[in-house]
């Protein structure tokens, strides 16, 4: 359905106004505008933003050099706005000079929406990557009216941080669909995202201020696989804050020591509607990428805490698919966490923290009682008992989520590694071979059957390299994850199986043996003994655990029901 013209105008201008308000909040003072029609939403928003001075220069070539001179002299990023077509091309000489001269320029070019490109619409040229390698960052925005104001704010913060940190121009290309005129009433703006640390890298004061603002906050740690000193510093910060510590299985914190306030079962707790509705976070401090847990993400989106601090070393690393960030703190997480912990007073007694830790205890009791079913919960219970110092490589799809759900905190170190950058199911066995090549500790890889078939070359590599590796395969004859998705009930069974579950019917034990591994079929409850034996062996071992995807899904539903009952 098309939005009404009024809604369209409101969305479009709320996005551009939020963008410029965020530039102003992060120290931008000047915008150089060249006249045009398609760029109206940018020009009007820039001109109306308090704290921004706008200057109009008709010739874009000259406008860009004016911005360059102003940015050079003021040592602050200066924004440029022009319309589509050769207008944008005229910025090139100044952009090249800014690139070589290390001058922060924020280049904003208006564009036609995708459906008007390549079919002869007026003033339409290919603006994607127009300045080539002369810019530090190029980004094509969503069509204006589809751009959420909070996202526009986040983009503005990133553009300023990048242009400043990387000393050079950045290019944002803005496609706009007509009508372009502003709404009758002033649009509602998103709160600007502040970038702390662009000037003073490593200043922990935003973390301290967030903690002082409320007792009802959480420290969340994504799959950053932090080293032990960093993990310890972050755990120390959470303890000083008196906030619960929600740590992804691949964070480096969940299974790396005793951390006060650790809530390992956050996915189960926040997947329980009563708990998630009642526990309303007022602030979060996140280290590293977003957490794997979907219930955690939905919980944040439901309550939208007003303070969301993200700690990440580089501007291109901040990830926030929910547009929640209010402050980005650039710098190394370990020193920042330690600095903040040092500045905090002893935390007051907090019913909020007590509720979390009591709930976590209840969920952990439910989990530890479940180690007998033919399901992935039982498999995780076995993997949770790997010897101290072991390394567990987890595949994307269900294995990493299984760990998130069912891996309790433990004191003896278990290092969990996962390819969470792009979440592919490819190359998982090969990744584990690489891990084993450089590690003296036992290495186990927990990898789905499809992911194993995707990387059979990894088993060949393991055999050729003589890698000491244990491959544990939850074999649900296809992509079990799809049974948890809405598509499972949206299409007929045969279509679901052919297009999504994709059963292969292959004997993975025979395949693994043929490729040089010691392979056996093991039922989930017998996994602890099989693992212990495999860890004693030289070369690679493959343990294939037969599972039924539907029964496994029921086991998880049952677990969630038990947790909900324990919390009620
Ligand atoms: C390289 C790549 N191709 C496709 C996908 C999409 N995908 C996500 S999960 C999945 C199924 C994985 O099945 P399996 O490894 O058996 O794990 P399970 O879901 O059964 O736990 C697929 C195909 C992906 N993430 N990466
Ligand atoms: Mg599978």
XYZ file of C-alpha atoms and ligand atoms in Angstrom:
595
model
C 0.000 0.000 0.000
C 1.299 3.469 -0.911
C 1.518 5.943 2.008
C -0.703 9.035 1.755
C 1.116 12.168 0.429
C 1.016 13.639 3.961
C 2.570 10.515 5.515
C 5.118 10.351 2.726
C 6.151 13.981 3.257
C 6.318 13.503 6.992
C 8.490 10.367 6.815
C 10.837 11.846 4.264
C 11.382 15.149 6.053
C 11.564 13.552 9.508
C 14.463 11.457 8.202
C 16.407 14.325 6.643
C 15.723 16.620 9.626
C 16.922 13.916 12.053
C 20.039 13.477 9.947
C 21.043 17.130 10.094
C 20.076 17.465 13.778
C 22.465 14.603 14.482
C 25.238 16.231 12.431
C 24.793 19.369 14.511
C 24.810 17.365 17.760
C 28.156 15.907 16.740
C 29.923 19.161 16.047
C 29.134 19.949 12.405
C 28.545 23.695 12.034
C 28.376 24.401 8.300
C 26.460 23.028 5.303
C 27.195 24.243 1.803
C 24.098 23.846 -0.372
C 23.762 24.063 -4.144
C 20.247 24.629 -5.476
C 18.176 21.837 -7.022
C 14.777 20.207 -6.905
C 15.487 16.563 -6.041
C 17.658 17.731 -3.133
C 14.843 19.820 -1.591
C 14.342 17.492 1.434
C 18.055 17.819 2.234
C 18.356 21.546 1.612
C 15.261 22.436 3.628
C 16.233 20.206 6.540
C 19.800 21.544 6.622
C 18.597 25.120 6.470
C 16.091 24.620 9.298
C 18.402 22.809 11.707
C 19.258 24.904 14.768
C 22.996 25.190 15.224
C 23.789 24.620 11.542
C 24.798 27.494 9.325
C 23.850 27.058 5.682
C 25.561 28.821 2.801
C 24.375 28.623 -0.797
C 26.857 28.286 -3.680
C 25.360 27.729 -7.132
C 28.310 26.029 -8.849
C 28.834 22.616 -7.230
C 32.513 22.552 -8.181
C 33.046 25.789 -6.291
C 30.722 24.696 -3.445
C 32.830 21.627 -2.762
C 36.035 23.666 -2.623
C 34.336 26.157 -0.300
C 33.405 23.256 2.003
C 36.953 21.911 1.722
C 38.443 25.245 2.754
C 36.046 25.578 5.684
C 36.744 22.029 6.874
C 40.493 22.535 6.561
C 40.457 25.740 8.556
C 37.957 24.672 11.228
C 39.221 21.059 11.525
C 35.570 20.015 11.608
C 33.598 18.024 9.052
C 31.588 20.230 6.679
C 28.508 18.924 4.881
C 27.646 19.387 1.213
C 24.215 19.085 -0.401
C 23.461 18.971 -4.122
C 20.929 17.560 -6.551
C 21.357 14.551 -8.846
C 23.235 14.185 -12.144
C 26.263 16.218 -13.179
C 25.727 18.389 -10.097
C 27.155 15.508 -8.072
C 29.917 14.913 -10.636
C 31.104 18.480 -10.161
C 32.149 17.702 -6.581
C 34.879 15.341 -7.784
C 37.948 17.642 -7.828
C 37.374 18.810 -4.248
C 36.569 15.267 -3.100
C 39.876 14.091 -4.594
C 41.735 16.890 -2.821
C 39.938 16.078 0.454
C 40.900 12.440 0.082
C 44.573 13.183 -0.483
C 44.614 16.042 1.972
C 42.852 14.179 4.819
C 39.939 16.634 5.066
C 36.591 15.465 6.489
C 33.789 16.244 4.014
C 30.240 14.880 4.288
C 29.001 14.708 0.710
C 25.213 14.344 0.342
C 23.900 13.858 -3.172
C 20.207 13.565 -3.988
C 19.265 10.879 -6.493
C 16.312 9.471 -8.382
C 14.762 6.379 -6.769
C 15.894 3.017 -8.258
C 12.829 2.630 -10.521
C 13.703 5.835 -12.422
C 17.289 4.852 -13.082
C 18.514 3.348 -16.381
C 15.300 4.298 -18.221
C 16.095 7.802 -19.370
C 14.639 9.898 -16.529
C 16.011 13.425 -16.582
C 19.114 14.438 -14.638
C 19.761 10.800 -13.763
C 23.255 9.349 -13.914
C 24.888 6.415 -12.140
C 25.827 7.902 -8.769
C 26.660 4.609 -7.061
C 30.299 4.851 -6.075
C 30.593 8.038 -8.139
C 33.811 9.187 -6.444
C 35.427 5.750 -6.509
C 38.235 5.233 -4.042
C 38.447 8.936 -3.270
C 35.898 8.515 -0.473
C 36.420 6.638 2.799
C 32.848 5.380 2.739
C 30.051 5.283 0.175
C 26.539 4.460 1.242
C 23.312 4.330 -0.719
C 20.440 5.147 1.630
C 16.964 3.630 1.505
C 14.466 5.687 -0.497
C 13.740 8.795 1.612
C 10.292 7.929 2.869
C 11.440 4.403 3.890
C 14.244 5.765 6.022
C 13.445 5.650 9.745
C 14.460 8.881 11.527
C 16.426 6.890 14.128
C 18.344 5.216 11.327
C 19.062 8.560 9.657
C 20.450 9.731 12.980
C 22.662 6.651 13.258
C 23.959 7.205 9.711
C 24.793 10.824 10.486
C 26.750 9.786 13.573
C 28.651 7.173 11.592
C 29.410 9.611 8.769
C 30.869 12.165 11.194
C 32.848 9.529 13.091
C 34.266 7.997 9.924
C 35.154 11.256 8.211
C 36.868 12.366 11.430
C 38.623 9.121 12.353
C 39.666 8.268 8.799
C 40.378 11.864 7.858
C 38.636 12.161 4.534
C 35.408 12.522 2.574
C 32.384 10.237 2.860
C 29.558 10.046 0.318
C 25.906 9.438 1.103
C 23.592 9.025 -1.884
C 19.945 9.845 -1.081
C 17.227 8.535 -3.422
C 14.006 10.539 -3.115
C 10.606 9.747 -4.552
C 8.164 12.594 -5.293
C 6.428 14.520 -3.824
C 9.421 16.275 -2.296
C 7.682 19.188 -0.592
C 7.752 19.399 3.222
C 4.694 18.565 5.354
C 2.529 21.349 6.760
C 3.572 20.553 10.344
C 7.130 20.199 11.564
C 8.184 16.522 11.405
C 8.920 14.509 14.546
C 12.644 13.985 14.901
C 14.603 11.063 16.311
C 16.892 11.825 19.233
C 20.393 12.404 17.869
C 22.946 9.642 18.346
C 25.996 11.070 20.037
C 29.468 9.873 19.218
C 31.648 10.090 22.272
C 35.300 9.508 21.843
C 35.653 10.836 18.306
C 37.733 13.583 19.897
C 38.843 11.800 23.093
C 39.154 8.122 22.241
C 38.808 5.947 25.292
C 36.838 8.264 27.566
C 34.650 6.030 29.764
C 32.405 8.813 31.100
C 29.337 7.847 28.961
C 29.446 4.378 30.560
C 29.645 5.858 34.022
C 26.817 8.298 33.289
C 24.610 5.479 31.956
C 25.129 3.444 35.124
C 24.475 6.423 37.382
C 21.247 7.153 35.500
C 19.424 3.991 36.692
C 19.665 0.670 38.506
C 17.526 -0.950 35.796
C 20.128 -1.487 33.128
C 21.913 -4.405 31.500
C 25.438 -4.966 30.282
C 25.240 -6.974 27.062
C 28.215 -8.586 25.364
C 28.002 -9.761 21.775
C 29.957 -12.514 19.995
C 33.245 -10.617 20.039
C 35.257 -13.578 21.415
C 37.101 -11.256 23.805
C 40.404 -12.380 25.278
C 40.448 -13.173 29.024
C 41.764 -9.769 30.238
C 39.123 -7.895 28.221
C 36.411 -10.325 29.339
C 37.469 -9.847 32.934
C 37.405 -6.051 32.628
C 33.888 -6.133 31.167
C 32.648 -8.538 33.848
C 34.204 -6.211 36.438
C 32.347 -3.267 34.953
C 29.019 -5.131 35.112
C 29.692 -6.021 38.752
C 30.555 -2.405 39.593
C 27.410 -1.269 37.839
C 25.270 -3.749 39.743
C 23.610 -4.639 36.443
C 22.967 -8.126 35.074
C 25.543 -9.347 32.562
C 23.997 -10.858 29.440
C 26.797 -12.580 27.574
C 26.557 -14.229 24.168
C 27.988 -17.775 24.128
C 30.777 -16.508 21.828
C 31.469 -13.363 23.861
C 34.371 -14.836 25.798
C 32.522 -14.156 29.072
C 29.856 -16.840 29.416
C 32.285 -19.693 29.978
C 35.409 -17.892 31.004
C 35.249 -17.391 34.743
C 32.932 -16.600 37.601
C 31.184 -13.326 36.840
C 28.903 -11.637 39.319
C 25.446 -11.056 37.915
C 25.950 -13.339 34.911
C 22.610 -14.247 33.343
C 23.457 -17.104 30.994
C 19.836 -17.977 30.311
C 18.825 -14.548 29.018
C 17.458 -16.058 25.785
C 15.135 -18.358 27.742
C 14.092 -15.653 30.199
C 13.377 -13.026 27.556
C 11.588 -15.626 25.454
C 9.122 -15.887 28.350
C 6.514 -13.160 27.696
C 5.664 -12.525 31.372
C 9.292 -11.947 32.271
C 10.098 -9.888 29.150
C 7.071 -7.626 29.669
C 7.804 -7.011 33.333
C 11.545 -6.403 33.176
C 11.781 -3.042 31.439
C 15.333 -1.876 30.799
C 16.005 1.836 31.137
C 19.596 1.647 29.931
C 21.954 -0.747 28.170
C 25.681 -0.800 27.611
C 26.701 -3.177 24.851
C 30.207 -4.353 24.047
C 30.884 -5.821 20.609
C 28.381 -6.885 17.939
C 24.672 -7.431 18.633
C 23.801 -10.570 20.564
C 22.749 -13.759 18.770
C 19.561 -14.000 20.818
C 16.397 -12.975 18.977
C 14.303 -12.697 22.169
C 16.896 -10.214 23.466
C 16.606 -8.096 20.316
C 12.792 -8.179 20.413
C 12.848 -7.233 24.102
C 14.957 -4.139 23.373
C 12.722 -3.204 20.451
C 9.666 -3.603 22.693
C 10.947 -1.339 25.478
C 13.382 0.912 23.551
C 15.534 2.019 26.525
C 16.338 5.710 26.273
C 20.032 5.175 26.956
C 21.751 2.642 24.695
C 25.514 2.867 24.810
C 27.524 0.914 22.250
C 31.220 0.358 22.849
C 33.100 -0.531 19.715
C 36.551 0.320 18.438
C 35.745 1.516 14.912
C 32.851 3.449 13.342
C 32.237 0.789 10.705
C 31.937 -1.841 13.436
C 28.964 -0.410 15.238
C 26.107 -2.621 14.458
C 22.587 -1.732 15.464
C 19.896 -3.327 13.313
C 17.239 -1.953 15.678
C 18.295 1.724 15.501
C 18.481 1.973 19.280
C 21.885 3.488 19.882
C 22.000 6.786 21.733
C 25.747 7.022 22.338
C 28.653 5.352 20.597
C 31.863 5.169 22.572
C 34.868 4.620 20.356
C 37.834 2.879 21.901
C 39.151 -0.417 23.210
C 36.522 -2.232 25.309
C 38.922 -3.531 27.992
C 40.423 -0.187 29.085
C 37.035 1.537 28.730
C 35.324 -1.039 30.952
C 38.139 -0.935 33.501
C 38.147 2.879 33.512
C 34.390 3.013 34.055
C 34.509 0.381 36.814
C 37.182 2.383 38.606
C 35.057 5.510 38.563
C 31.903 3.875 39.944
C 30.816 3.818 43.568
C 29.639 0.579 45.184
C 26.315 -0.307 43.538
C 23.196 -0.009 45.700
C 21.143 -3.124 46.507
C 18.948 -3.633 43.481
C 15.684 -5.584 43.251
C 16.166 -5.430 39.486
C 19.422 -7.398 39.632
C 17.990 -9.779 42.229
C 15.060 -10.598 39.944
C 17.414 -11.411 37.088
C 19.751 -13.594 39.083
C 16.907 -15.492 40.779
C 15.261 -16.099 37.401
C 18.568 -17.239 35.922
C 19.022 -19.687 38.766
C 15.547 -21.101 38.167
C 16.182 -21.487 34.429
C 19.574 -23.100 35.045
C 17.912 -25.642 37.350
C 15.427 -26.532 34.606
C 18.235 -26.875 32.076
C 20.564 -29.023 34.113
C 17.740 -31.460 34.797
C 17.375 -32.065 31.045
C 20.109 -34.304 29.734
C 18.309 -37.375 28.544
C 16.326 -36.462 25.431
C 17.348 -37.119 21.836
C 17.648 -33.411 21.199
C 20.102 -30.548 20.882
C 19.531 -29.466 24.490
C 21.042 -32.757 25.649
C 23.904 -32.249 23.185
C 24.705 -28.839 24.646
C 24.598 -30.280 28.160
C 27.357 -32.691 27.042
C 29.398 -29.981 25.308
C 29.119 -27.844 28.447
C 31.220 -30.475 30.234
C 34.208 -30.310 27.876
C 37.517 -30.187 29.742
C 38.867 -26.876 31.026
C 40.658 -24.968 28.282
C 38.884 -26.731 25.412
C 37.877 -24.765 22.337
C 34.375 -25.180 20.935
C 33.761 -23.942 17.391
C 30.058 -23.407 16.754
C 28.383 -23.340 13.362
C 25.810 -20.787 12.326
C 22.192 -21.925 12.120
C 21.022 -23.811 15.241
C 24.336 -24.845 16.872
C 25.241 -21.305 18.037
C 21.618 -20.720 19.085
C 21.554 -24.042 20.947
C 24.574 -22.860 22.896
C 22.954 -19.500 23.529
C 19.881 -21.189 24.928
C 21.375 -24.052 26.894
C 25.010 -23.312 27.753
C 25.163 -22.362 31.415
C 27.920 -20.177 32.812
C 30.984 -22.083 33.960
C 34.150 -21.194 35.774
C 36.579 -23.552 33.977
C 37.383 -21.821 30.708
C 35.703 -23.079 27.550
C 36.499 -20.908 24.557
C 33.613 -20.603 22.104
C 34.516 -19.400 18.609
C 32.077 -18.812 15.750
C 32.036 -17.132 12.339
C 29.474 -14.513 13.352
C 30.690 -11.787 11.014
C 28.472 -12.902 8.132
C 26.727 -15.891 9.774
C 27.429 -18.252 6.872
C 27.116 -22.016 7.241
C 30.064 -22.451 4.883
C 33.633 -23.331 5.800
C 32.827 -24.280 9.392
C 34.820 -27.548 9.488
C 37.749 -25.852 7.712
C 37.627 -23.017 10.255
C 37.900 -25.602 13.035
C 40.855 -27.236 11.257
C 42.553 -23.834 11.281
C 41.774 -23.448 14.981
C 43.226 -26.899 15.709
C 46.375 -26.104 13.701
C 47.322 -23.285 16.042
C 45.979 -24.635 19.339
C 47.418 -27.071 21.835
C 44.015 -27.397 23.541
C 41.345 -29.922 22.471
C 39.155 -28.577 19.654
C 35.543 -29.629 19.113
C 33.329 -28.309 16.324
C 29.542 -28.356 16.739
C 28.229 -28.208 13.193
C 24.921 -28.968 11.467
C 24.605 -31.757 8.910
C 24.022 -29.354 5.993
C 26.936 -27.190 7.086
C 29.099 -30.341 7.212
C 28.021 -31.351 3.703
C 28.717 -27.777 2.559
C 32.309 -28.173 3.744
C 33.203 -31.818 3.129
C 36.481 -30.434 1.822
C 37.124 -29.453 5.430
C 37.096 -33.127 6.446
C 39.549 -33.885 3.637
C 41.754 -31.016 4.837
C 41.531 -32.281 8.424
C 42.706 -35.746 7.390
C 45.525 -34.425 5.205
C 46.694 -32.013 7.911
C 46.451 -34.700 10.607
C 44.365 -32.257 12.641
C 43.245 -33.373 16.095
C 39.629 -32.436 15.912
C 36.278 -33.737 17.110
C 33.341 -32.979 14.831
C 29.951 -33.224 16.548
C 27.036 -33.218 14.123
C 23.406 -32.811 15.190
C 22.014 -34.717 12.184
C 18.429 -33.648 11.609
C 18.677 -34.519 7.909
C 18.491 -30.931 6.704
C 18.140 -27.395 7.932
C 16.451 -27.737 11.305
C 16.426 -23.983 11.841
C 13.707 -23.561 9.247
C 11.253 -25.538 11.427
C 11.439 -22.635 13.893
C 10.589 -20.000 11.275
C 7.126 -18.787 10.191
C 7.644 -20.244 6.711
C 7.304 -23.734 8.253
C 3.576 -23.233 8.742
C 3.039 -20.858 5.809
C 3.609 -23.388 3.019
C 2.575 -27.032 2.525
C 4.750 -29.769 3.994
C 6.165 -30.989 0.656
C 7.147 -27.466 -0.420
C 8.665 -26.794 2.989
C 10.794 -29.905 2.786
C 11.924 -29.354 -0.815
C 12.792 -25.645 -0.575
C 13.758 -25.172 3.082
C 14.450 -28.260 5.145
C 16.205 -29.904 2.136
C 16.648 -33.461 3.446
C 19.665 -35.268 1.955
C 19.205 -38.800 3.350
C 22.964 -39.326 3.343
C 24.923 -41.498 5.759
C 27.316 -39.007 7.322
C 29.157 -41.732 9.237
C 30.043 -43.523 5.994
C 30.987 -40.260 4.284
C 33.210 -39.112 7.166
C 34.894 -42.521 7.374
C 35.538 -42.496 3.621
C 37.201 -39.096 4.029
C 39.594 -40.332 6.681
C 37.910 -39.664 10.031
C 37.065 -42.090 12.814
C 33.298 -41.855 12.637
C 30.416 -43.229 14.649
C 26.724 -42.692 15.254
C 25.939 -41.702 18.848
C 22.620 -40.968 20.519
C 22.508 -37.641 22.322
C 22.404 -39.058 25.885
C 25.558 -41.096 25.127
C 27.454 -38.085 23.844
C 29.490 -37.406 27.048
C 31.166 -40.824 26.892
C 31.705 -40.643 23.127
C 33.227 -37.172 23.466
C 35.591 -38.295 26.196
C 36.794 -41.188 24.028
C 37.141 -39.013 20.921
C 39.189 -36.426 22.819
C 41.751 -39.134 23.594
C 42.179 -40.048 19.921
C 44.709 -38.755 17.392
C 43.416 -37.432 14.077
C 39.848 -36.387 13.483
C 36.748 -37.985 14.932
C 33.205 -37.464 13.739
C 30.257 -38.074 16.064
C 26.947 -38.102 14.194
C 23.959 -37.630 16.488
C 20.672 -38.621 14.818
C 17.832 -36.212 15.550
C 14.298 -35.665 14.410
C 13.724 -31.985 13.577
C 10.083 -31.977 14.730
C 10.870 -33.770 18.019
C 13.757 -31.387 18.588
C 11.484 -28.393 18.060
C 9.030 -29.865 20.560
C 11.855 -30.325 23.070
C 12.729 -26.643 22.852
C 9.055 -25.662 23.187
C 8.827 -27.930 26.212
C 11.951 -26.362 27.727
C 10.518 -22.878 27.245
C 7.279 -24.035 28.866
C 9.176 -25.427 31.864
C 11.117 -22.174 32.268
C 7.902 -20.145 32.081
C 6.369 -22.412 34.753
C 9.449 -22.041 36.955
C 9.238 -18.243 36.680
C 5.509 -18.001 37.259
C 26.715 -20.181 2.923
C 25.301 -20.143 3.415
N 24.315 -20.615 2.615
C 23.037 -20.604 3.056
C 22.720 -20.123 4.291
C 21.254 -20.105 4.757
N 21.076 -21.099 5.830
C 20.984 -20.720 7.106
S 20.736 -21.966 8.144
C 20.724 -23.096 6.901
C 20.489 -24.556 7.189
C 21.625 -25.143 7.949
O 21.424 -26.498 8.212
P 22.347 -27.284 9.212
O 23.764 -26.892 9.018
O 22.031 -28.717 9.091
O 21.931 -26.698 10.630
P 20.512 -26.823 11.362
O 19.646 -25.717 10.861
O 19.935 -28.141 11.064
O 20.846 -26.634 12.796
C 20.912 -22.467 5.674
C 20.942 -23.150 4.358
C 23.788 -19.617 5.086
N 23.603 -19.103 6.298
N 25.046 -19.659 4.628
Mg 20.689 -29.834 10.181
